Coordinates of C-alpha atoms in Angstrom, one line a residue:
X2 CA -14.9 -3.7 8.6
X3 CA -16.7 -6.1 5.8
X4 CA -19.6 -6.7 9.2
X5 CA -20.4 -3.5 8.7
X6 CA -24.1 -2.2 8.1
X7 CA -24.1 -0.4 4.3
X8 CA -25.2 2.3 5.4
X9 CA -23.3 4.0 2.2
X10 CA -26.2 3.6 0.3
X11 CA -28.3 5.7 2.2
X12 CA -25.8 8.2 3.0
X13 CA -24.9 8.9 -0.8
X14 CA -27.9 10.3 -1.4
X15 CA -29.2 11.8 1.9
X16 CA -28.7 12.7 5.6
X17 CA -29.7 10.6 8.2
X18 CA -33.1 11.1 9.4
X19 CA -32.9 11.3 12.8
X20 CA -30.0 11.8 15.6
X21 CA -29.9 8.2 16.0
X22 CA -28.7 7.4 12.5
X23 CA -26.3 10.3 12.5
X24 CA -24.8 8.9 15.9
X25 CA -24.9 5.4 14.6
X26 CA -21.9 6.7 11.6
X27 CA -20.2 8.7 13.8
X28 CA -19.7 5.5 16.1
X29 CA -19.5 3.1 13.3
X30 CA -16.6 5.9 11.5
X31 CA -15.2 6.0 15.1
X32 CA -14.5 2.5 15.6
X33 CA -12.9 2.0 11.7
X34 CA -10.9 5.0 11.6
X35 CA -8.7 7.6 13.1
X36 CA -10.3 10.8 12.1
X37 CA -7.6 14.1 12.0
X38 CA -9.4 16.9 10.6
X39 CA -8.5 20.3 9.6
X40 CA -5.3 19.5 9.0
X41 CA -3.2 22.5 7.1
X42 CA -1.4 22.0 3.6
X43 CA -1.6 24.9 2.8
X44 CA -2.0 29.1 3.5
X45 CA -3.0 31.5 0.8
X46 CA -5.2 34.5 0.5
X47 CA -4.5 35.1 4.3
X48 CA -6.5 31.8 5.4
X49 CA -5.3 28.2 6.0
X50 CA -6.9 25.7 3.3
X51 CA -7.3 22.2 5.2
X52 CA -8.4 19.0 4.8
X53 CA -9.5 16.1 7.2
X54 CA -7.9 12.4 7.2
X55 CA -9.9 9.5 7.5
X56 CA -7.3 6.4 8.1
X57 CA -7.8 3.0 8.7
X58 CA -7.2 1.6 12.5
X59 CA -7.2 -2.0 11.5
X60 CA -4.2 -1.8 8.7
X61 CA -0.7 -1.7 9.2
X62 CA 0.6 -1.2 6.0
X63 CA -0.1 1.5 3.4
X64 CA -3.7 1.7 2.1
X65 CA -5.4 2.9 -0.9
X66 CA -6.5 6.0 -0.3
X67 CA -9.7 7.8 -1.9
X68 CA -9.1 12.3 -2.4
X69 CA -12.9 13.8 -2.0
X70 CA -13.1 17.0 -3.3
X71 CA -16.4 18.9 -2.6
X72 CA -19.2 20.6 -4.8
X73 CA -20.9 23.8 -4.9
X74 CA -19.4 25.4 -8.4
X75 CA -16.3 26.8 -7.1
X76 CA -18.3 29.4 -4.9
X77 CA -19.9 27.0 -2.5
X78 CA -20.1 24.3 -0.2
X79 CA -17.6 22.7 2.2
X80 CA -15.4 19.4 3.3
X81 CA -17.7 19.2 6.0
X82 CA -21.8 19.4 4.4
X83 CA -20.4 17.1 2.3
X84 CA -18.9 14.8 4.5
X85 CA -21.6 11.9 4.3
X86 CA -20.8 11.5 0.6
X87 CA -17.1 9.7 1.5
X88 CA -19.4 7.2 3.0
X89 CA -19.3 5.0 0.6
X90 CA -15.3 4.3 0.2
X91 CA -15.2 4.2 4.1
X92 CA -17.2 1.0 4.0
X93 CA -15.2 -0.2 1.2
X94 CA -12.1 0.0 3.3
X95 CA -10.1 3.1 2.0
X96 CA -8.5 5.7 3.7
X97 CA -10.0 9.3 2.8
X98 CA -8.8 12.6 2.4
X99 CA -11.8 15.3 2.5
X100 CA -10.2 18.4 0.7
X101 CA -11.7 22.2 1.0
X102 CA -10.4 24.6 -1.0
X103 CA -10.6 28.8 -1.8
X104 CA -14.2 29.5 -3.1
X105 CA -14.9 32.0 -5.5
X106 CA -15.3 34.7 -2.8
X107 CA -12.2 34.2 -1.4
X108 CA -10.1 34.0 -4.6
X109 CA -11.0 33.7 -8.6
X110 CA -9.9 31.1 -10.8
X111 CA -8.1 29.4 -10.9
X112 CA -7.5 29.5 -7.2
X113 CA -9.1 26.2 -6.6
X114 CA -7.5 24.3 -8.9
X115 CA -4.0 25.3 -7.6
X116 CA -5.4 24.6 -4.2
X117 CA -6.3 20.6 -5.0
X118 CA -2.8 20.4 -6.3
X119 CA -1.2 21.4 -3.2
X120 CA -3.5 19.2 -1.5
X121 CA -2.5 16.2 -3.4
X122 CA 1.1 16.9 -3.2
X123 CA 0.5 17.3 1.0
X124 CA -1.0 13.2 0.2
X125 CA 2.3 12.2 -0.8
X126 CA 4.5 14.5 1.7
X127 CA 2.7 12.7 4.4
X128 CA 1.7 9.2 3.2
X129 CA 3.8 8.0 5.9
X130 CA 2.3 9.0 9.1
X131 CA -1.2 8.4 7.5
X132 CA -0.6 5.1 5.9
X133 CA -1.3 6.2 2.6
X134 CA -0.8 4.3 -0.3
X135 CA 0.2 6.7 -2.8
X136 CA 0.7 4.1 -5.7
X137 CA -3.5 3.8 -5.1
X138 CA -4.4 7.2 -5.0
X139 CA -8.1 7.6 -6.0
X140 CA -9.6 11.2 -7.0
X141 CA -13.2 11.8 -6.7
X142 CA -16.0 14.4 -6.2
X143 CA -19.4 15.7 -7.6
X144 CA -19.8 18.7 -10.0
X145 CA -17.2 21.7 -9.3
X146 CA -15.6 18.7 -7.0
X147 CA -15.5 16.2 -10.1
X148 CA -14.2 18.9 -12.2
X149 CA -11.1 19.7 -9.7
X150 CA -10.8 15.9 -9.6
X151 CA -10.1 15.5 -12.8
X152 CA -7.8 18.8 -13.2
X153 CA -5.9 17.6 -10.1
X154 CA -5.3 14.1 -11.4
X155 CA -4.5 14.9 -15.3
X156 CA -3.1 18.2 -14.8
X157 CA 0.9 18.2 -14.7
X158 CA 3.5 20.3 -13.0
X159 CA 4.1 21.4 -16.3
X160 CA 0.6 23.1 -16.7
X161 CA 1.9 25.7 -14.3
X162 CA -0.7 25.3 -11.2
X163 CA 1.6 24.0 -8.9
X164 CA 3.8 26.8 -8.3
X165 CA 3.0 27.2 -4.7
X166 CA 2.9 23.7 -3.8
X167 CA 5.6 22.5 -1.6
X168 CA 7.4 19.1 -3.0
X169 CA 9.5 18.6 -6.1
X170 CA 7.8 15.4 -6.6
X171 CA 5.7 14.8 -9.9
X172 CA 2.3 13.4 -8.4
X173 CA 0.6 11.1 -9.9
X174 CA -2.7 8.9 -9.2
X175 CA -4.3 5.6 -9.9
X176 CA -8.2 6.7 -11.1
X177 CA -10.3 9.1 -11.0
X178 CA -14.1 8.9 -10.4
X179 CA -16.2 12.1 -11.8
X180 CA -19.7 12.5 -10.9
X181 CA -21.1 14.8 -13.2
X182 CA -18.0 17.4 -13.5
X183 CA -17.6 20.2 -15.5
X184 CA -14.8 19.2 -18.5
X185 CA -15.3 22.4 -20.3
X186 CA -15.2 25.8 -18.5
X187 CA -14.9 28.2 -21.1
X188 CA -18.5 26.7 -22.5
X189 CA -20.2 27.9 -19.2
X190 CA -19.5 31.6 -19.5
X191 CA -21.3 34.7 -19.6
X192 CA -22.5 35.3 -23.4
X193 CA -22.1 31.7 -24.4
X194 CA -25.5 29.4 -24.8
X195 CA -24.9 27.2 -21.7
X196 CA -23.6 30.2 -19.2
X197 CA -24.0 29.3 -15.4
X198 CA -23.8 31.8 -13.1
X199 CA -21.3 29.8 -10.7
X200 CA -18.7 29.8 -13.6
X201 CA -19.6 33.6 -14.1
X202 CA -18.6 33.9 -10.2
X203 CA -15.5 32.3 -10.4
X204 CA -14.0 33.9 -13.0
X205 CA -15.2 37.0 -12.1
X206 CA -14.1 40.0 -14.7
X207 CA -10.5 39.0 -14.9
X208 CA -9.3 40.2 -18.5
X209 CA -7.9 36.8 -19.0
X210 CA -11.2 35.2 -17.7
X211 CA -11.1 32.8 -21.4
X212 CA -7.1 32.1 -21.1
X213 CA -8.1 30.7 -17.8
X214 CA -11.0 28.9 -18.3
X215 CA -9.2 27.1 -21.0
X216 CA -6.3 25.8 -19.1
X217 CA -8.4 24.9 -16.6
X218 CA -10.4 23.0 -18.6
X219 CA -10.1 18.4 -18.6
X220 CA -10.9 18.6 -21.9
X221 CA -7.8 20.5 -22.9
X222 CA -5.4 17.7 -20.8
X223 CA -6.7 14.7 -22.7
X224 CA -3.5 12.3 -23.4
X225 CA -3.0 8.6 -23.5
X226 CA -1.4 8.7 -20.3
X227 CA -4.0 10.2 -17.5
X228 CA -5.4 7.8 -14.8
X229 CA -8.2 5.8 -16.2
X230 CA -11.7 7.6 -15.5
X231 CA -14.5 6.6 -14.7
X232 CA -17.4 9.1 -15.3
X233 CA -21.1 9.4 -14.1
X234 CA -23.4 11.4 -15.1
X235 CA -27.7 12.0 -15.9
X236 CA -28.5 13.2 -19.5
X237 CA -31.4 15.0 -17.7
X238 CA -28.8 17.5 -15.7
X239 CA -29.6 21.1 -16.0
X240 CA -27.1 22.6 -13.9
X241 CA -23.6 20.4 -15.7
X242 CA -24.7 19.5 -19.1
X243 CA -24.3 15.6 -20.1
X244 CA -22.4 16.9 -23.6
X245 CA -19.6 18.1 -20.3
X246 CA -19.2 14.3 -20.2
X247 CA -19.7 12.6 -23.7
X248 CA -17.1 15.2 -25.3
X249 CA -14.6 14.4 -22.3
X250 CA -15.8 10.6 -23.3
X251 CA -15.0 10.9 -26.9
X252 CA -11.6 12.5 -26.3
X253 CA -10.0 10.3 -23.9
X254 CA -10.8 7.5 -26.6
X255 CA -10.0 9.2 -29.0
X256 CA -6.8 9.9 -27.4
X257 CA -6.5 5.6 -26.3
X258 CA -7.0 6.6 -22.6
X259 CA -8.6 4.5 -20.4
X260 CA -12.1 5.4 -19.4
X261 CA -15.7 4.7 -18.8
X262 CA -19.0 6.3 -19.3
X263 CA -21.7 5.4 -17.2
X264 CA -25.3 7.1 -18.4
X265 CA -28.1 7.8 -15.6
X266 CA -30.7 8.0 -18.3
X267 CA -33.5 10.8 -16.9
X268 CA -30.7 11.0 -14.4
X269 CA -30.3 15.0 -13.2
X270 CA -27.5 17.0 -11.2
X271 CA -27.2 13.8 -8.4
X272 CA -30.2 13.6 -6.2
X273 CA -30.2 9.7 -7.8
X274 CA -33.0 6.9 -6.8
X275 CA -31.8 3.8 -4.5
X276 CA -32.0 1.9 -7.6
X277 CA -29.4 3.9 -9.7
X278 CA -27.3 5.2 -6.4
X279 CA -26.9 0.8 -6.2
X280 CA -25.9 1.0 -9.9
X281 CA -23.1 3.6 -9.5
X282 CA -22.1 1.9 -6.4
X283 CA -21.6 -1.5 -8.5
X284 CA -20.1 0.4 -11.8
X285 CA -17.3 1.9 -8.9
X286 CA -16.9 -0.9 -7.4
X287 CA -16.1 -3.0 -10.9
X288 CA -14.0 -0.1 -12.4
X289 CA -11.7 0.4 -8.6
X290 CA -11.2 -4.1 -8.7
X291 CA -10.7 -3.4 -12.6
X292 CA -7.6 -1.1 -12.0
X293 CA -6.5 -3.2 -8.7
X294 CA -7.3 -0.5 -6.6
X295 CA -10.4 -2.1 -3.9
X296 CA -8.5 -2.8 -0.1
X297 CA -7.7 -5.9 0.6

């Protein structure tokens, strides 16, 4: 595993550019890892929501484990386009669990955020057969997916998302990484100054469109006691604004949580250069051995 090519900084930030690279990680992925995909935690809205597990051939006891949650503001994207972006933490050793979820066409808010839940409560039911570490459980995605990170990892049964989840047992995780994720919903709506038209989508013209997009809002879960954070983001991005990330920031200390703000200056919504992509990569790699959380 530590022989390995890093290809993860490539991958982070683009596709392969030709067959031959993209066969190259499917072989390299291959040889690490047992791959089971679409794997069923749950069934709502008449579909099955499923995610893929990535586990580790070479362990043979319980290994930390890395939840990816995709992109595309709650109305887009998928486990699999975004599939080269868990590169990263397969090279560093973990196990991965790549999450899809009920888009905004499918079901409004907060559908998606009842949906990760589920999802991380199916990480624990089955931690077992998947040699999961569920004391190292790390959430992560970009955008809409660093925003569901967060709400999955800080939320609490208590917060009343979880009612469809199967599993009396309180989950909890280890860290969350957020690249660039909304932390304030309600400021993205139609008729306020920073409206988007993905959080527009999402909430669609439910009458309690603002009671939702407050209790589905990080910002509104701040306490002492939520998994340390560690948070990137550009001050240049037009589609999540950085003032998402610096009011989450000043919050969590406020509030004595553990957490880090790392600042891409010029930085926009991802597309980073080699020489910041290495710069996240080292700021996750310091904040995962911080918390005790890097495979052996």
């Amino acid at each position: 595993m530590r022989n390995t090519i890093p290809l993860f900084l490539t991958l982070l930030t683009a596709v392969p550019a030709s067959a031959a690279d993209s066969g190259a990680f499917a072989a390299w992925v291959a040889n690490e890892y047992r791959v089971s995909p679409n794997l069923t935690y749950k069934v709502a809205s008449g579909a099955e929501q499923m995610l893929d597990v990535y586990h580790r051939r070479d362990s043979s006891t319980p290994t930390p484990t890395v939840i990816y949650i995709h992109g595309g503001g709650w109305v887009g994207g998928s486990k699999e386009a975004s599939v080269l972006r868990i590169a990263p933490y397969l090279e560093m050793g973990f196990n991965v669990v790549n999450v899809e979820y009920r888009l905004g066409r499918v079901a409004r808010a907060p559908a998606a955020v009842e949906d990760c839940r589920c999802a991380l409560r199916w990480v624990y039911r089955n931690a077992e057969t998947y040699g999961i570490d569920t004391s190292k459980l790390v959430l992560t995605g970009a955008s809409a997916g660093g925003h569901l990170s967060l709400t999955t990892g800080m939320l609490q049964t208590s917060a009343g998302f979880d009612a469809e989840c199967i599993s009396n047992v309180e989950p909890k995780v280890a860290a969350i990484v957020n690249y660039y994720g909304i932390t304030d919903v309600a400021d993205l709506m139609a008729g306020k100054p920073n409206e988007k038209s993905y959080t527009v989508s999402w909430l669609g013209s439910q009458t309690d469109r603002e009671k939702i997009a407050d209790a589905v809002s990080p910002i509104r879960h701040v306490r002492r006691e939520v998994p340390p954070i560690l948070t990137i983001h550009g001050d240049a991005d037009r589609i999540v604004p950085y003032a998402h990330a610096t009011e989450l920031h000043r919050r969590l200390e406020e509030a004595g949580a553990v957490n880090e703000l790392l600042t891409i200056p010029g930085g926009g919504h991802g597309g980073f250069s080699m020489a910041e992509t290495e710069k996240i990569d080292a700021a996750i790699r310091a904040f995962l051995s911080t918390h005790g959380l890097m495979p052996n």
